[in-house]
Structures are given as C-alpha cells and as structure tokens.
mmCIF file of C-alpha atoms in Angstrom:
data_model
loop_
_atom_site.group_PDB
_atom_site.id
_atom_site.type_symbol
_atom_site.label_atom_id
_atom_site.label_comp_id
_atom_site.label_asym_id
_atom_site.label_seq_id
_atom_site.Cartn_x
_atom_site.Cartn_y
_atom_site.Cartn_z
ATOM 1 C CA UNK A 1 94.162 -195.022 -67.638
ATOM 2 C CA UNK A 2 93.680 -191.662 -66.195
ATOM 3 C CA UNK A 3 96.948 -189.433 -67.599
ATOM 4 C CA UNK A 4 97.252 -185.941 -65.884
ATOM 5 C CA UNK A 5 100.847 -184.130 -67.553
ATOM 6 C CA UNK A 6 102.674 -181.397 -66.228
ATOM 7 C CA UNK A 7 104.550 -179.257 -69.037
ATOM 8 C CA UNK A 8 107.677 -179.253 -66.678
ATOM 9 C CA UNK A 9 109.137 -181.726 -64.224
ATOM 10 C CA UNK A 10 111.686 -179.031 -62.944
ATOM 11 C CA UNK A 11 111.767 -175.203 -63.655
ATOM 12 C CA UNK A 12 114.830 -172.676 -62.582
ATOM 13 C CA UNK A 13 113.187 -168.637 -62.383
ATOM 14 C CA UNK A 14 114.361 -165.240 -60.674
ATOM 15 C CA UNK A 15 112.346 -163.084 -58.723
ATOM 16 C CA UNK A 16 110.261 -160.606 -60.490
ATOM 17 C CA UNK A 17 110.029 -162.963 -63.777
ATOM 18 C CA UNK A 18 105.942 -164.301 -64.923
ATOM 19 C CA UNK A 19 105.784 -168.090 -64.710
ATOM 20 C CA UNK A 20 103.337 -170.400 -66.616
ATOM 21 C CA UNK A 21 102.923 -173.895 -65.074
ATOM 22 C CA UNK A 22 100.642 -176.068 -67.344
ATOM 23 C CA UNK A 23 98.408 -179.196 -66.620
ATOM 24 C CA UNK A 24 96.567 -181.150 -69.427
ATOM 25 C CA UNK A 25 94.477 -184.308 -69.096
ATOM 26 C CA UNK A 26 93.196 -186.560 -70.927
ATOM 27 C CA UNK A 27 90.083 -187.984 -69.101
ATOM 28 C CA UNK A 28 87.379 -185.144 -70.207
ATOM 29 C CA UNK A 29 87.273 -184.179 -66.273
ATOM 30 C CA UNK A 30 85.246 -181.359 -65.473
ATOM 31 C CA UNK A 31 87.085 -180.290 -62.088
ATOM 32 C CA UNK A 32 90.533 -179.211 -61.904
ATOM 33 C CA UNK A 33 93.110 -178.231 -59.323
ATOM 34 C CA UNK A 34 96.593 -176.842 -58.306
ATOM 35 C CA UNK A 35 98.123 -177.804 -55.550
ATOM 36 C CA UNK A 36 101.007 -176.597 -53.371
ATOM 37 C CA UNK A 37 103.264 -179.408 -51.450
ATOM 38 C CA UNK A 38 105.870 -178.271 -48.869
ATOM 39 C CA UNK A 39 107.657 -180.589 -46.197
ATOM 40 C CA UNK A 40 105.711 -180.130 -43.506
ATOM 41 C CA UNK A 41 102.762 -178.571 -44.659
ATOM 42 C CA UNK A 42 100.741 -181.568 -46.842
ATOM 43 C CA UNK A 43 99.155 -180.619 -49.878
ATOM 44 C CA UNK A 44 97.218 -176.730 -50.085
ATOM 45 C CA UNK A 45 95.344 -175.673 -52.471
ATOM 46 C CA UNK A 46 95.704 -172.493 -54.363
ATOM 47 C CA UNK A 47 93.039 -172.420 -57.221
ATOM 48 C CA UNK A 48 89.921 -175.018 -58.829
ATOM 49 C CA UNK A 49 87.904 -174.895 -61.225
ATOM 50 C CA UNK A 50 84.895 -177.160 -62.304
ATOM 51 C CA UNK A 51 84.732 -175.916 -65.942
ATOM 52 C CA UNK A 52 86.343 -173.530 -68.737
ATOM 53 C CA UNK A 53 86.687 -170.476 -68.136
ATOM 54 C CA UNK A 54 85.438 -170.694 -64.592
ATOM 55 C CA UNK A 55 87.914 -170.601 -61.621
ATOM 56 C CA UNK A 56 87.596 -170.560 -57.610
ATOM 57 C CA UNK A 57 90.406 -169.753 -55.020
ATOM 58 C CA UNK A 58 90.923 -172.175 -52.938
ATOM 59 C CA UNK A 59 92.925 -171.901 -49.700
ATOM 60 C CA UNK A 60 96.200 -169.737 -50.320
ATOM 61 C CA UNK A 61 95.544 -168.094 -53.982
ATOM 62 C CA UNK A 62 97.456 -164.943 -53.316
ATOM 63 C CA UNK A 63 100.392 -164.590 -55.421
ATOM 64 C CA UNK A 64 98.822 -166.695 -57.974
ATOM 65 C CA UNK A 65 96.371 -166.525 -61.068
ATOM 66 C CA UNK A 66 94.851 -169.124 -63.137
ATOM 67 C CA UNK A 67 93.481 -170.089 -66.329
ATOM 68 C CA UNK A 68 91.088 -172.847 -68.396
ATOM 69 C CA UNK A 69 90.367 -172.096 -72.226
ATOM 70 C CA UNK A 70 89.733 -175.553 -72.660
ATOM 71 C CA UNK A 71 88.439 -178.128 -70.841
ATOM 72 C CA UNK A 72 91.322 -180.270 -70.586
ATOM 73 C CA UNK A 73 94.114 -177.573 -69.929
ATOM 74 C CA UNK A 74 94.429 -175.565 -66.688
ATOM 75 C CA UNK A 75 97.192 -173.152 -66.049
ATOM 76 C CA UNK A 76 98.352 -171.570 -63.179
ATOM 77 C CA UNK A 77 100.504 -168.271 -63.522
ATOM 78 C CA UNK A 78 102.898 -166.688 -61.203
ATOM 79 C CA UNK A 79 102.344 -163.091 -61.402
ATOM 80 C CA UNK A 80 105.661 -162.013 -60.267
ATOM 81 C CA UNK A 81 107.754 -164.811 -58.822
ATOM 82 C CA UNK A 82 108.783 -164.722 -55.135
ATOM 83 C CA UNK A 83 111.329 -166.881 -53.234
ATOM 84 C CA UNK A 84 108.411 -168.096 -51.507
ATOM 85 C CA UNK A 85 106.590 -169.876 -53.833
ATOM 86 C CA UNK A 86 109.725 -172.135 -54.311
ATOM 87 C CA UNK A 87 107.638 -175.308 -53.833
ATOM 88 C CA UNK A 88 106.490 -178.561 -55.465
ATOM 89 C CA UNK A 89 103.445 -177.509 -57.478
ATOM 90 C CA UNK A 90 101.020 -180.716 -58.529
ATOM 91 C CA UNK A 91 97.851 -180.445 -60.762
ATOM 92 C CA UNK A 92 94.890 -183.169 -60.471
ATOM 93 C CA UNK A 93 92.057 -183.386 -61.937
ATOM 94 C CA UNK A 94 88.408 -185.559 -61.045
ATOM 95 C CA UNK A 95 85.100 -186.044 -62.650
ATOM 96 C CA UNK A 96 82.252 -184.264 -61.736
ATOM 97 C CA UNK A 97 80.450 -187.613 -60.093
ATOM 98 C CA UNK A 98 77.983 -187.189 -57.128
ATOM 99 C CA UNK A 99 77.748 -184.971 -54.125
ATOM 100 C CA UNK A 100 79.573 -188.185 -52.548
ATOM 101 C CA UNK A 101 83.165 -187.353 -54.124
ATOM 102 C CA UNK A 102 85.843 -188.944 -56.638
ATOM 103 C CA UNK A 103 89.105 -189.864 -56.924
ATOM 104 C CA UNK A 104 91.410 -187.201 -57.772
ATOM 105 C CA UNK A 105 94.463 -188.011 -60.493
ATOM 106 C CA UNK A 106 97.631 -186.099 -59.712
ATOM 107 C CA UNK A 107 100.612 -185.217 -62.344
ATOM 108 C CA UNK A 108 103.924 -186.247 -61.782
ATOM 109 C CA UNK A 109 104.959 -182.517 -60.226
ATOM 110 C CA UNK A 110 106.885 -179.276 -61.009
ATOM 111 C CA UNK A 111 109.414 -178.738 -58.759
ATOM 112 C CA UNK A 112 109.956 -174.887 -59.271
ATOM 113 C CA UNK A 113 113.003 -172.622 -57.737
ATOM 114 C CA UNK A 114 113.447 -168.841 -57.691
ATOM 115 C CA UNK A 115 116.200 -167.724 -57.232
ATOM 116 C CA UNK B 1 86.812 -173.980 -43.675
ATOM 117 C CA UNK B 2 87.660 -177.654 -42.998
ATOM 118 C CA UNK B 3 90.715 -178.258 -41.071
ATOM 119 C CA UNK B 4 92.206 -181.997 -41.341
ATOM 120 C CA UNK B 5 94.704 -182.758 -38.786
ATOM 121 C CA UNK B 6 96.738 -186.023 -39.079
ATOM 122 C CA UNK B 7 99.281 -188.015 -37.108
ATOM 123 C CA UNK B 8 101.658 -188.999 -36.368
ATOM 124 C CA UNK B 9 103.853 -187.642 -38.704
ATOM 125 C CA UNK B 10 106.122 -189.803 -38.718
ATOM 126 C CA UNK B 11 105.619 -193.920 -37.595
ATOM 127 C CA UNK B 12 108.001 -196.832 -37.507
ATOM 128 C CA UNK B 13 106.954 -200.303 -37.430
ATOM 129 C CA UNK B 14 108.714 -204.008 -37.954
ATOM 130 C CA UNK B 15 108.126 -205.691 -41.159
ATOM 131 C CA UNK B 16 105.210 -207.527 -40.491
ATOM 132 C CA UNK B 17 103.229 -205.569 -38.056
ATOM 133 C CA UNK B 18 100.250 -203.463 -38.104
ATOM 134 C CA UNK B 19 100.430 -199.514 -38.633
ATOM 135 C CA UNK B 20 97.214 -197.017 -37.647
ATOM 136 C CA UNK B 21 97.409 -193.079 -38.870
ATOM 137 C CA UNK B 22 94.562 -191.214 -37.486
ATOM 138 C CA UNK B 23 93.295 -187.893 -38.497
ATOM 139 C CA UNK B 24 90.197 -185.855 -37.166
ATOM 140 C CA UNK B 25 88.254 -183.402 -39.380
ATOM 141 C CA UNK B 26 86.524 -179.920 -38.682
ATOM 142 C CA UNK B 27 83.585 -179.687 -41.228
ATOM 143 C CA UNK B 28 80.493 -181.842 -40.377
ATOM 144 C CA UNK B 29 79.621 -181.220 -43.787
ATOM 145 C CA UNK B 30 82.792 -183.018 -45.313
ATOM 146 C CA UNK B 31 81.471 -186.223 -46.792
ATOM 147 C CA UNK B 32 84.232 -187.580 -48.611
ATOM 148 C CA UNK B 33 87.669 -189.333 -47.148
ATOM 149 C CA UNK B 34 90.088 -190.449 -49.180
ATOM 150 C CA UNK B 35 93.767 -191.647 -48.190
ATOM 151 C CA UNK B 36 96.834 -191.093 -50.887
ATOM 152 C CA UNK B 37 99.871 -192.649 -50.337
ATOM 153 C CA UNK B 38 103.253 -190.922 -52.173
ATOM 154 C CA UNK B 39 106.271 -192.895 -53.010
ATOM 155 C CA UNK B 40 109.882 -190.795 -52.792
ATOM 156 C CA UNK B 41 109.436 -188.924 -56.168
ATOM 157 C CA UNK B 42 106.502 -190.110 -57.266
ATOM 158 C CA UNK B 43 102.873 -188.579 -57.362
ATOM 159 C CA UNK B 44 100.235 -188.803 -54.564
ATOM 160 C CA UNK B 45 97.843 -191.680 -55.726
ATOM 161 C CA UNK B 46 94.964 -192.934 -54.209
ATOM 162 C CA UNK B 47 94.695 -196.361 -52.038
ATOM 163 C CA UNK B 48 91.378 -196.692 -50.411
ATOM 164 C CA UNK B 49 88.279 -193.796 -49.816
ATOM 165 C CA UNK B 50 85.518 -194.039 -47.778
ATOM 166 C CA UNK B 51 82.115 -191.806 -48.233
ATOM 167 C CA UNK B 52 79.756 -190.444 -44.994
ATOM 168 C CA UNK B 53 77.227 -193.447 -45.287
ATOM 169 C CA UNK B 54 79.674 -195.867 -44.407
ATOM 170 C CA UNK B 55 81.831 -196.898 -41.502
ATOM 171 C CA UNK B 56 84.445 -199.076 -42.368
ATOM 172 C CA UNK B 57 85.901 -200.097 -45.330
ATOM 173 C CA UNK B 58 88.109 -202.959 -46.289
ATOM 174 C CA UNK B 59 90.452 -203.550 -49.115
ATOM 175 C CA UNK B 60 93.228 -206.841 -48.991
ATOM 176 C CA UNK B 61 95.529 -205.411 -45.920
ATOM 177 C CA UNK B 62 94.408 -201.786 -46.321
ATOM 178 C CA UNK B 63 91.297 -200.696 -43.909
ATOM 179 C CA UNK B 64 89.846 -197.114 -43.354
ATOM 180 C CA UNK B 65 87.203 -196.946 -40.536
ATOM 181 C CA UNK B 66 84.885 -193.621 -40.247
ATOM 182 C CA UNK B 67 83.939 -191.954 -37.042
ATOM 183 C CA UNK B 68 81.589 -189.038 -37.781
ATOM 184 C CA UNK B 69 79.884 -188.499 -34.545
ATOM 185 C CA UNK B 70 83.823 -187.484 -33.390
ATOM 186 C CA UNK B 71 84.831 -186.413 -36.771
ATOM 187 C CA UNK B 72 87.687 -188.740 -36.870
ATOM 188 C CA UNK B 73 88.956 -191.515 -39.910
ATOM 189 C CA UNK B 74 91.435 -193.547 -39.608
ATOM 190 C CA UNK B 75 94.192 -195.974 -42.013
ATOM 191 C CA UNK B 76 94.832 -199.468 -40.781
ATOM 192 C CA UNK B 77 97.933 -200.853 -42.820
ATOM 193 C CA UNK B 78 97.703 -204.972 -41.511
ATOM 194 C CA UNK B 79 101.195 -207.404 -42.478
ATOM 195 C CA UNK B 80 103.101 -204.483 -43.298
ATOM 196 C CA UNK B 81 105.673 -204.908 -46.278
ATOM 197 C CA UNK B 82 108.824 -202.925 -47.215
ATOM 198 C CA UNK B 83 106.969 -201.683 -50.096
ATOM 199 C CA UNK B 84 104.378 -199.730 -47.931
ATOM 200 C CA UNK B 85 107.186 -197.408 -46.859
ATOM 201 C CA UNK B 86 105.931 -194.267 -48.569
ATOM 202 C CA UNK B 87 104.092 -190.547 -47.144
ATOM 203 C CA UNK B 88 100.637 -191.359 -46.233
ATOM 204 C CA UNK B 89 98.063 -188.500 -46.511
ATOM 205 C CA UNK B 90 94.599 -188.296 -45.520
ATOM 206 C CA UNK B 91 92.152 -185.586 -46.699
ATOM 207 C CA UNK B 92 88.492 -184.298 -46.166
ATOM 208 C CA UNK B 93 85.949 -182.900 -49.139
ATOM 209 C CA UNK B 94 83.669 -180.490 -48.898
ATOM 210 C CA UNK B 95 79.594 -181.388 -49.355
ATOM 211 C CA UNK B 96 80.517 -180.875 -53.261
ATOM 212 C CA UNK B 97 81.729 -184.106 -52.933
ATOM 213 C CA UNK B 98 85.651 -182.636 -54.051
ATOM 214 C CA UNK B 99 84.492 -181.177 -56.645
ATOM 215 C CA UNK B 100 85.730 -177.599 -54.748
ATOM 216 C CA UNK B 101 89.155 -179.506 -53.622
ATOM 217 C CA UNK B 102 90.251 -181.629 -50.714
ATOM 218 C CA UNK B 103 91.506 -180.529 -47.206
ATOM 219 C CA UNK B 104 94.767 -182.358 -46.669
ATOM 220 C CA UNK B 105 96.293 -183.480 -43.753
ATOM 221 C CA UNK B 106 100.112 -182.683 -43.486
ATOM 222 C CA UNK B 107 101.045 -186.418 -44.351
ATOM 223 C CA UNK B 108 102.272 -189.664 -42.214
ATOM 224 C CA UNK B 109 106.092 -190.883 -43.064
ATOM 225 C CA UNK B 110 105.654 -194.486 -42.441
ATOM 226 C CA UNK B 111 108.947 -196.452 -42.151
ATOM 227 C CA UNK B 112 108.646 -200.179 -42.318
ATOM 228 C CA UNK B 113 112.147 -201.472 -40.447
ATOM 229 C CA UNK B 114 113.323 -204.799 -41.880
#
C-alpha cells in the first residue's frame, strides 16, 4: 500500500519567517509533486519533479522553492512566508509508467496559517 | 497550458438516483483523465481513470465516458449512496502521461439528500 507522509498535519507561522514542508514516500516513485488546494480554486500545482535533484515549476511556483536529495523525500520551502500562501498544501507522488499516465498518491495535507 | 473546467460545482441528488459531473479540457495533447474523489478531511484519492484510446469506462456504479473530438469527460455516479457524498475532482495530464502534473478542475460538491 502506497504511503505518501507529510511531516506536519497543521503548522502556525508569521510573515517574513522560512517554512519547510516535507513529503516522504515509500513506493520508490520517480515523480513528485506539491500541490496547492483552496476553496474554490481545485488543486494547483506549484513545483514537480521526476527525479533527485531535478525540479520543474509547475503552474503558480512564485513564492516558493523546492528540493529532492533523495529519491523518496521532496521538500517545498517558503522563502519568506506571506498571508497568501495560507492554504492546504498536499504532496503526491506516481511512478514513472508510460506516456499513458498513473495514479497519483496524495498525503494526508498540511494545513498551514501565517499570521 | 491545459485548462480543465468542471461543473457544476456543487450537485444535489436523492439517495438513490443518478449524478453526472462534466468537465471539458483545453490541451488536445492531454491523454490522461483521472477522477479523485475527497472525503471532509481526508486526502484526494483516486476512483476511476480513463486513458485517450478509450471511450468509456466502467467500474460497479462508477462510469467515466471520454469525448475527445469535443474535449469533454465526464463522471456517471449510478444508485447513489450516502457514502458518495464527498468533493469530486476531475483532472487532465499532459502527453507525459502526469509525469509533469495534472490540470485540475476546481472540484464538484456532491450532496446525496436522504
């Protein structure tokens, strides 16, 4: 059974401070993802990447950095916290598979507030 | 890039009846369609997918059907039960299959009344 973990379930942070939001799995997926969920607005995604050390923006990275030292850990890192990135952030993760797409695995969520 | 627009965004059916959310897709190149459904709290997980080379697919009371002349997919929910009462999103891929992310659509709030 696929198991994608997010450090936190629910994070507190003021304005200005760096924030670290981490994602491991345990499947040996190559591709992994961080996505942004907002009433309203479905699920966007910020950054990818399809192996260490490489990374991809996806559709609203600004404000936001990334990281994969190893294969099974993905980070992404809020530069300088804003009240606007007070959102539910969710990490997934799929294997490499075909040109004809996989199922993506989703953590449980970090539900992150600055204040 | 691909732009997946979904509704309604919110639907409310009797116990028992059918429920249809539709969404239509920009990319021609998008090949992959999956459909997550997301319980109050609870992660996004996937109920039923369907690839390009296919045009409907059928699983117990779940069916997706696949329209890519007109770029459109849709989720057919038959017998509804309380239990299907969750967010229902649909979402495109790229032609890397989803390996470069999905395209979401911004999610269905299906009610099932008693």
């Amino acid at each position: 059974d696929v198991k994608v973990t997010q450090s936190s379930r629910y994070l507190v942070k003021r304005t200005g401070e760096k924030v670290f939001l981490e994602c491991v799995q345990d499947m040996d997926h190559e591709n992994m993802f961080w996505y942004r969920q907002d009433p309203g607005l479905g699920l966007r995604l910020i950054y990818f990447s399809y192996d260490v050390k490489m990374k991809e923006k996806g559709d609203i990275p600004e404000g936001y950095s990334v990281s994969r030292e190893k294969k099974e850990r993905f980070s992404l890192i809020l530069e300088s916290a804003s009240t606007n990135q007070t959102s539910m952030y969710l990490c997934a993760s799929s294997a490499p598979g075909t040109s004809e797409g996989t199922e993506a695995f989703f953590g449980q969520g970090t539900r992150l507030t600055v204040v | 890039g691909e732009n997946v627009e979904q509704h309604p965004s919110t639907l409310s059916v009797q116990e028992g009846d059918s429920a249809v959310i539709k969404c239509t897709y920009s990319d021609s190149a998008s090949n992959y369609f999956p459909w997550y459904k997301q319980e109050l709290g609870k992660r996004p997980q996937l109920i039923i997918d369907i690839r390009s080379n296919v045009g409907e697919k059928k699983d117990q009371r779940i069916a997706v059907t696949l329209n890519k002349t007109a770029k459109h997919f849709s989720l057919h929910i038959t017998e509804t039960q309380p239990e299907d009462s969750a967010v229902y999103f649909c979402a495109a891929s790229g032609p890397g299959g989803g390996a470069d992310g999905l395209t979401f659509g911004k999610g269905t709030h299906l009610i099932i009344q008693p």
